[in-house]
Amino acid sequence: MEKSMNEESEVKGGMWALQQKFDPPMDEEASRLKHMNTESKCSTLLLVRLAFQSLGVVYGDLGTSPLYVFYNTFPKGINDTEDVVGALSLIIYSLTLVPLIKYVFIVCRASDNGQGGTFALYSLLCRHAKISTIPNQHRTDEKLTTYIYTPTHENSFPEKTKKCLEAHALKKNALLVLVLVGTCMVIGDGILTPAISVLSASSGIKVTHPGMDNDFIVVVAVFILIGLFCLQHHGPDKVGWLFAPIVLLWFILIGGIGIYNILKHDKTVLRAFSPLHIYWYFKRRGKDGWTSLGGIMLSITGTEALFADLAHYPLSAIQIAFTTVVFPCLLLAYCGQAAYLMKNKEQVFDAFYHSIPEAIYWPMFVIATLSAIVASQASISATFSIINQACALGCFPRVKVVHTSRKFLGQIYIPDINWALMILCILVTTGFKNQTQIGNAYGKFYCNNLYIRFSLLTGTAVVIVMLVTTFLMILIMLLVWHCNWFLVFIMTFLSLIVECTYFSAVLIKIDQGAWVPLAIAAVFLLIMYVWHYGTVKRYEFEMQNKISMGWILNLGPSLGLVRVPGIGLVYTELASGVPRIFSHFITNLPAIHTVVVFVCVKSLPVYSVPEDERFLVKRIGPKNYHIFRCVARYGYKDQKKDDEFEKKLLDSIFLFVKLESLMDGSSDSDEYSLYEQDVSGLSDKNTFSSVVDILISDDDTVSETGTETETASSHGGGGREEIEFLTRCRDAGVVHILGNTVVKARRDSGCYKKICIDYLYAFLRKICRENSVIFNVPHESLLNVGQVFFV
């Protein structure tokens, strides 16, 4: 083993050997931290409570679809009542195949330890294949308790798929763009869903007051939307408790009204459970039947938000709520409306409100309006979740994330995104007013025409998200679940038949308003891709320009400067090597702190990192240099802003020194001490042998601040002395050194790169949150070091 390592060092050169000796990887530290940490399972009572709460956050959008599905399916009226049965059959099987079977029982199982959404699927894939475009992965990451990884068998189909993805950067970028497209469509849905839900509920006033001005309804909707977004700072937990009773009452009422209409009007609509009526529906209506799928698809809107909202509630709670309340009540509601339309086909416009018994009309109108407000909550909460995941994975500018619950870290609120969504939602609501033609040959009033346009917008966003999820699920089933390729083919084939059919139905209506979600998604896609592109280029520049250990060691224990009392925390994105900012610092200032810690805050493709596995600490160089490296690891669910970040970081260094001294005292071969190492292997072949000789001759030297030399033979005494020394340095003061980096494109760069880096990326960096704010660094302890990166 030792021979092979020596041979490897000879091949890679003396620099690599020197780097491994004085700045080795953190494998041992990672192994030492790992423990069997598992999240406690929910009790039955807590599970029921969470299932109840999930109604108010997750299922509002899906639950309010009966308000507008039949009207959007038959915008020109109903010619044959058998078409109602055919449409009902399509709704029944769409609800069964997509939300129930595909999402609740298949896709949701692919969650990343309870975290849903396209980015959660992507992070899951990044752990099972080296497809991340930011090359900061390290084998120590795999030793985390939460880093769940299942290896594939050699020469198996999943292994070949994995190698195919890892082989080309183009495939990695294509996969990232696919994920970003799905994410941006969910954000677009978060803008459009509140508008259509609130408008559709407000239109109930027109049923009893047909002479009411249409602009008044839009104004009422805008005020309701403002109130909804103002409630978001309370978080999903409080919002869930507030909205859950409303949604539960809503589902009970629509289910009960459905039973009433079935019994009163037409029990024969239940024959729609036969899929043959789908065939007869398309045979009768032809092209009109195909284009009507845009309305049918609205019955499953909210499904994509259901998956993204897994971050807020456990899967079992969501499954219980869907199977016991949501699914049966929705089926009864649609069957009841169909039964009513069989006898009153001319009232297809606002069929929901017309089908309500007169005695409970106004109470039902109030509940419908409140439920429509709640419907927006699912898409808003989903947007918060995926933006948080995107920030953690380097695909979105840094924003303020407020964790609204101590029990459930996934429950968050993002103020900047909240107000941006509110403004965009209001603009879309009022903007479409000016583009809508009032009335048509069938006497439709303004708001109904407006709903069709909003339905097209929502439908386009929803179906694209579903297609992206299907493609990602192919890789999940192969690389993570190791499913047989035939099973993967069957699942993919069935999903694509349904989703591609719906997609083709909404695609032909781009000119009728379906371009809006595409435009919104394009803007967010540009923001995400530019930020990610700039982040990758900056990381690559730092990797290529990091400082060699030979240069550091050649400076001696004083680093060629006056070592002033205190601890300097140098923040860097590098988890290995000495960052360029450090050389820039020491060549421009005459002094440096007696203790230097390179701090790397690293986001991993995991949902969370246990607190006691957060920090990895390692010594860089000899002990009398007093240089450490600390890697602070976070998952995308973790809260980075910690008032005790500095204290926890320093405590981890103190703990490392104590453990190091214990190991020194119990072993003859000291892994950490420079002077007990065998350097003869380097003396012949290493060009930096003179550096090593200098270090050996400096065995008994004292730094310029009077630091005592620590030797391995101290058997723990040196550890106590260093603890006391570190304590004195901490009491002298801690300074946070951050790089105030300006990133510019090189002069020989192309026009595309210059626009991305010099203008778009530079603008995004100006408006995003500073790292000092995220890590809660006090201004009096902050030192910014300016530098320019030409990438």
PDB file of C-alpha atoms in Angstrom, residues 580-735:
ATOM      1  CA  ARG A 580      -5.834  33.531  -3.958  1.00  0.00           C
ATOM      2  CA  ILE A 581      -7.374  36.091  -1.623  1.00  0.00           C
ATOM      3  CA  PHE A 582      -4.877  35.084   1.073  1.00  0.00           C
ATOM      4  CA  SER A 583      -1.817  35.900  -1.038  1.00  0.00           C
ATOM      5  CA  HIS A 584      -3.493  39.157  -2.058  1.00  0.00           C
ATOM      6  CA  PHE A 585      -4.012  39.953   1.610  1.00  0.00           C
ATOM      7  CA  ILE A 586      -0.521  39.225   2.906  1.00  0.00           C
ATOM      8  CA  THR A 587       1.239  40.941  -0.005  1.00  0.00           C
ATOM      9  CA  ASN A 588      -0.679  44.182   0.550  1.00  0.00           C
ATOM     10  CA  LEU A 589      -0.782  44.338   4.361  1.00  0.00           C
ATOM     11  CA  PRO A 590       2.170  44.168   6.775  1.00  0.00           C
ATOM     12  CA  ALA A 591       0.509  41.961   9.396  1.00  0.00           C
ATOM     13  CA  ILE A 592      -1.630  38.859   9.789  1.00  0.00           C
ATOM     14  CA  HIS A 593      -3.321  37.272  12.777  1.00  0.00           C
ATOM     15  CA  THR A 594      -1.514  34.698  14.882  1.00  0.00           C
ATOM     16  CA  VAL A 595      -4.198  32.157  14.020  1.00  0.00           C
ATOM     17  CA  VAL A 596      -5.577  31.913  10.499  1.00  0.00           C
ATOM     18  CA  VAL A 597      -8.603  29.785   9.632  1.00  0.00           C
ATOM     19  CA  PHE A 598      -9.685  29.222   6.041  1.00  0.00           C
ATOM     20  CA  VAL A 599     -13.473  28.927   6.215  1.00  0.00           C
ATOM     21  CA  CYS A 600     -15.321  27.260   3.358  1.00  0.00           C
ATOM     22  CA  VAL A 601     -19.116  27.376   3.557  1.00  0.00           C
ATOM     23  CA  LYS A 602     -20.172  24.533   1.314  1.00  0.00           C
ATOM     24  CA  SER A 603     -23.652  23.605   0.110  1.00  0.00           C
ATOM     25  CA  LEU A 604     -24.112  19.895  -0.477  1.00  0.00           C
ATOM     26  CA  PRO A 605     -26.730  18.059  -2.578  1.00  0.00           C
ATOM     27  CA  VAL A 606     -28.437  16.789   0.569  1.00  0.00           C
ATOM     28  CA  TYR A 607     -31.546  18.040   2.328  1.00  0.00           C
ATOM     29  CA  SER A 608     -29.781  18.637   5.666  1.00  0.00           C
ATOM     30  CA  VAL A 609     -26.495  18.192   7.504  1.00  0.00           C
ATOM     31  CA  PRO A 610     -26.766  17.160  11.193  1.00  0.00           C
ATOM     32  CA  GLU A 611     -25.457  19.841  13.537  1.00  0.00           C
ATOM     33  CA  ASP A 612     -22.705  17.626  14.953  1.00  0.00           C
ATOM     34  CA  GLU A 613     -21.477  16.817  11.448  1.00  0.00           C
ATOM     35  CA  ARG A 614     -21.545  20.439  10.303  1.00  0.00           C
ATOM     36  CA  PHE A 615     -17.865  21.383  10.662  1.00  0.00           C
ATOM     37  CA  LEU A 616     -14.796  19.614   9.304  1.00  0.00           C
ATOM     38  CA  VAL A 617     -11.514  20.915  10.731  1.00  0.00           C
ATOM     39  CA  LYS A 618      -7.972  20.197   9.579  1.00  0.00           C
ATOM     40  CA  ARG A 619      -4.578  21.702  10.280  1.00  0.00           C
ATOM     41  CA  ILE A 620      -2.635  23.158   7.363  1.00  0.00           C
ATOM     42  CA  GLY A 621       1.145  22.899   7.649  1.00  0.00           C
ATOM     43  CA  PRO A 622       3.171  22.547  10.865  1.00  0.00           C
ATOM     44  CA  LYS A 623       1.675  23.325  14.252  1.00  0.00           C
ATOM     45  CA  ASN A 624       3.700  26.476  14.801  1.00  0.00           C
ATOM     46  CA  TYR A 625       2.112  28.016  11.670  1.00  0.00           C
ATOM     47  CA  HIS A 626      -1.294  27.997  13.423  1.00  0.00           C
ATOM     48  CA  ILE A 627      -3.228  27.695  10.175  1.00  0.00           C
ATOM     49  CA  PHE A 628      -6.429  25.672  10.045  1.00  0.00           C
ATOM     50  CA  ARG A 629      -9.075  24.845   7.516  1.00  0.00           C
ATOM     51  CA  CYS A 630     -12.740  24.593   8.485  1.00  0.00           C
ATOM     52  CA  VAL A 631     -15.413  23.417   6.066  1.00  0.00           C
ATOM     53  CA  ALA A 632     -18.944  24.309   7.177  1.00  0.00           C
ATOM     54  CA  ARG A 633     -21.359  22.025   5.364  1.00  0.00           C
ATOM     55  CA  TYR A 634     -25.034  22.788   4.779  1.00  0.00           C
ATOM     56  CA  GLY A 635     -27.926  21.083   3.057  1.00  0.00           C
ATOM     57  CA  TYR A 636     -30.500  23.048   1.093  1.00  0.00           C
ATOM     58  CA  LYS A 637     -33.007  22.804   3.974  1.00  0.00           C
ATOM     59  CA  ASP A 638     -30.585  24.098   6.605  1.00  0.00           C
ATOM     60  CA  GLN A 639     -30.653  27.612   7.955  1.00  0.00           C
ATOM     61  CA  LYS A 640     -27.342  29.316   7.194  1.00  0.00           C
ATOM     62  CA  LYS A 641     -27.926  32.460   9.197  1.00  0.00           C
ATOM     63  CA  ASP A 642     -26.864  31.438  12.674  1.00  0.00           C
ATOM     64  CA  ASP A 643     -26.217  33.912  15.481  1.00  0.00           C
ATOM     65  CA  GLU A 644     -23.739  31.446  16.975  1.00  0.00           C
ATOM     66  CA  PHE A 645     -21.888  30.582  13.760  1.00  0.00           C
ATOM     67  CA  GLU A 646     -18.596  32.073  14.972  1.00  0.00           C
ATOM     68  CA  LYS A 647     -18.839  30.362  18.369  1.00  0.00           C
ATOM     69  CA  LYS A 648     -19.643  26.964  16.857  1.00  0.00           C
ATOM     70  CA  LEU A 649     -16.797  27.290  14.364  1.00  0.00           C
ATOM     71  CA  LEU A 650     -14.245  28.153  17.045  1.00  0.00           C
ATOM     72  CA  ASP A 651     -15.563  25.404  19.322  1.00  0.00           C
ATOM     73  CA  SER A 652     -15.002  22.905  16.519  1.00  0.00           C
ATOM     74  CA  ILE A 653     -11.372  24.070  16.227  1.00  0.00           C
ATOM     75  CA  PHE A 654     -10.837  23.733  19.981  1.00  0.00           C
ATOM     76  CA  LEU A 655     -12.325  20.246  19.854  1.00  0.00           C
ATOM     77  CA  PHE A 656     -10.037  19.330  16.959  1.00  0.00           C
ATOM     78  CA  VAL A 657      -6.942  20.441  18.865  1.00  0.00           C
ATOM     79  CA  LYS A 658      -8.014  18.399  21.911  1.00  0.00           C
ATOM     80  CA  LEU A 659      -8.576  15.287  19.803  1.00  0.00           C
ATOM     81  CA  GLU A 660      -5.283  15.857  18.029  1.00  0.00           C
ATOM     82  CA  SER A 661      -3.393  16.042  21.297  1.00  0.00           C
ATOM     83  CA  LEU A 662      -5.047  12.835  22.519  1.00  0.00           C
ATOM     84  CA  MET A 663      -4.013  11.052  19.344  1.00  0.00           C
ATOM     85  CA  ASP A 664      -0.484  12.418  19.702  1.00  0.00           C
ATOM     86  CA  GLY A 665      -0.274  11.019  23.204  1.00  0.00           C
ATOM     87  CA  SER A 666      -1.555   7.546  22.330  1.00  0.00           C
ATOM     88  CA  SER A 667       0.406   6.771  19.167  1.00  0.00           C
ATOM     89  CA  ASP A 668       4.081   6.533  18.300  1.00  0.00           C
ATOM     90  CA  SER A 669       3.397   7.582  14.709  1.00  0.00           C
ATOM     91  CA  ASP A 670       1.885  11.072  14.808  1.00  0.00           C
ATOM     92  CA  GLU A 671      -0.130  11.797  11.719  1.00  0.00           C
ATOM     93  CA  TYR A 672      -0.359  15.510  12.448  1.00  0.00           C
ATOM     94  CA  SER A 673       3.159  16.407  13.521  1.00  0.00           C
ATOM     95  CA  LEU A 674       5.586  17.591  10.873  1.00  0.00           C
ATOM     96  CA  TYR A 675       8.738  16.549  12.613  1.00  0.00           C
ATOM     97  CA  GLU A 676       7.967  12.857  13.070  1.00  0.00           C
ATOM     98  CA  GLN A 677       7.160  12.479   9.368  1.00  0.00           C
ATOM     99  CA  ASP A 678       9.547  10.684   7.071  1.00  0.00           C
ATOM    100  CA  VAL A 679      10.630  13.266   4.523  1.00  0.00           C
ATOM    101  CA  SER A 680      13.416  11.228   2.950  1.00  0.00           C
ATOM    102  CA  GLY A 681      11.097  10.121   0.195  1.00  0.00           C
ATOM    103  CA  LEU A 682      10.747  13.716  -0.865  1.00  0.00           C
ATOM    104  CA  SER A 683      14.370  14.790  -0.573  1.00  0.00           C
ATOM    105  CA  ASP A 684      15.556  13.091  -3.749  1.00  0.00           C
ATOM    106  CA  LYS A 685      12.733  13.825  -6.121  1.00  0.00           C
ATOM    107  CA  ASN A 686      10.938  16.809  -4.641  1.00  0.00           C
ATOM    108  CA  THR A 687      11.908  20.184  -6.001  1.00  0.00           C
ATOM    109  CA  PHE A 688      10.744  21.644  -2.700  1.00  0.00           C
ATOM    110  CA  SER A 689      13.173  19.596  -0.594  1.00  0.00           C
ATOM    111  CA  SER A 690      14.879  22.819   0.434  1.00  0.00           C
ATOM    112  CA  VAL A 691      11.588  23.977   1.887  1.00  0.00           C
ATOM    113  CA  VAL A 692      11.366  20.824   3.988  1.00  0.00           C
ATOM    114  CA  ASP A 693      14.977  21.267   5.151  1.00  0.00           C
ATOM    115  CA  ILE A 694      14.202  24.814   6.222  1.00  0.00           C
ATOM    116  CA  LEU A 695      11.202  23.568   8.192  1.00  0.00           C
ATOM    117  CA  ILE A 696      13.261  20.895   9.952  1.00  0.00           C
ATOM    118  CA  SER A 697      15.945  23.385  10.864  1.00  0.00           C
ATOM    119  CA  ASP A 698      13.226  25.627  12.320  1.00  0.00           C
ATOM    120  CA  ASP A 699      12.156  22.902  14.720  1.00  0.00           C
ATOM    121  CA  ASP A 700      12.871  24.972  17.816  1.00  0.00           C
ATOM    122  CA  THR A 701      12.028  28.379  16.394  1.00  0.00           C
ATOM    123  CA  VAL A 702       9.582  30.747  17.958  1.00  0.00           C
ATOM    124  CA  SER A 703       7.262  32.909  15.905  1.00  0.00           C
ATOM    125  CA  GLU A 704       7.484  36.678  16.068  1.00  0.00           C
ATOM    126  CA  THR A 705       4.663  36.782  18.585  1.00  0.00           C
ATOM    127  CA  GLY A 706       6.493  34.466  20.964  1.00  0.00           C
ATOM    128  CA  THR A 707       4.493  31.341  20.120  1.00  0.00           C
ATOM    129  CA  GLU A 708       5.812  28.268  21.916  1.00  0.00           C
ATOM    130  CA  THR A 709       6.938  25.370  19.743  1.00  0.00           C
ATOM    131  CA  GLU A 710       4.830  22.250  20.044  1.00  0.00           C
ATOM    132  CA  THR A 711       6.378  18.857  19.444  1.00  0.00           C
ATOM    133  CA  ALA A 712       4.803  15.501  19.051  1.00  0.00           C
ATOM    134  CA  SER A 713       6.658  14.127  22.054  1.00  0.00           C
ATOM    135  CA  SER A 714       4.768  16.410  24.394  1.00  0.00           C
ATOM    136  CA  HIS A 715       2.103  13.711  24.789  1.00  0.00           C
ATOM    137  CA  GLY A 716      -0.773  16.106  25.363  1.00  0.00           C
ATOM    138  CA  GLY A 717       1.137  18.964  26.995  1.00  0.00           C
ATOM    139  CA  GLY A 718       1.422  20.768  23.665  1.00  0.00           C
ATOM    140  CA  GLY A 719      -2.320  20.357  23.229  1.00  0.00           C
ATOM    141  CA  ARG A 720      -3.039  22.137  26.490  1.00  0.00           C
ATOM    142  CA  GLU A 721      -0.599  24.884  25.609  1.00  0.00           C
ATOM    143  CA  GLU A 722      -2.204  25.359  22.209  1.00  0.00           C
ATOM    144  CA  ILE A 723      -5.697  25.458  23.744  1.00  0.00           C
ATOM    145  CA  GLU A 724      -4.521  28.222  26.052  1.00  0.00           C
ATOM    146  CA  PHE A 725      -2.872  29.979  23.120  1.00  0.00           C
ATOM    147  CA  LEU A 726      -6.054  29.759  21.014  1.00  0.00           C
ATOM    148  CA  THR A 727      -8.103  31.041  23.947  1.00  0.00           C
ATOM    149  CA  ARG A 728      -5.851  34.094  24.247  1.00  0.00           C
ATOM    150  CA  CYS A 729      -6.143  34.698  20.509  1.00  0.00           C
ATOM    151  CA  ARG A 730      -9.930  34.415  20.654  1.00  0.00           C
ATOM    152  CA  ASP A 731     -10.064  36.882  23.543  1.00  0.00           C
ATOM    153  CA  ALA A 732      -7.869  39.278  21.548  1.00  0.00           C
ATOM    154  CA  GLY A 733     -10.500  39.407  18.832  1.00  0.00           C
ATOM    155  CA  VAL A 734     -11.887  37.580  15.800  1.00  0.00           C
ATOM    156  CA  VAL A 735     -11.852  39.216  12.372  1.00  0.00           C
TER     157      VAL A 735
END
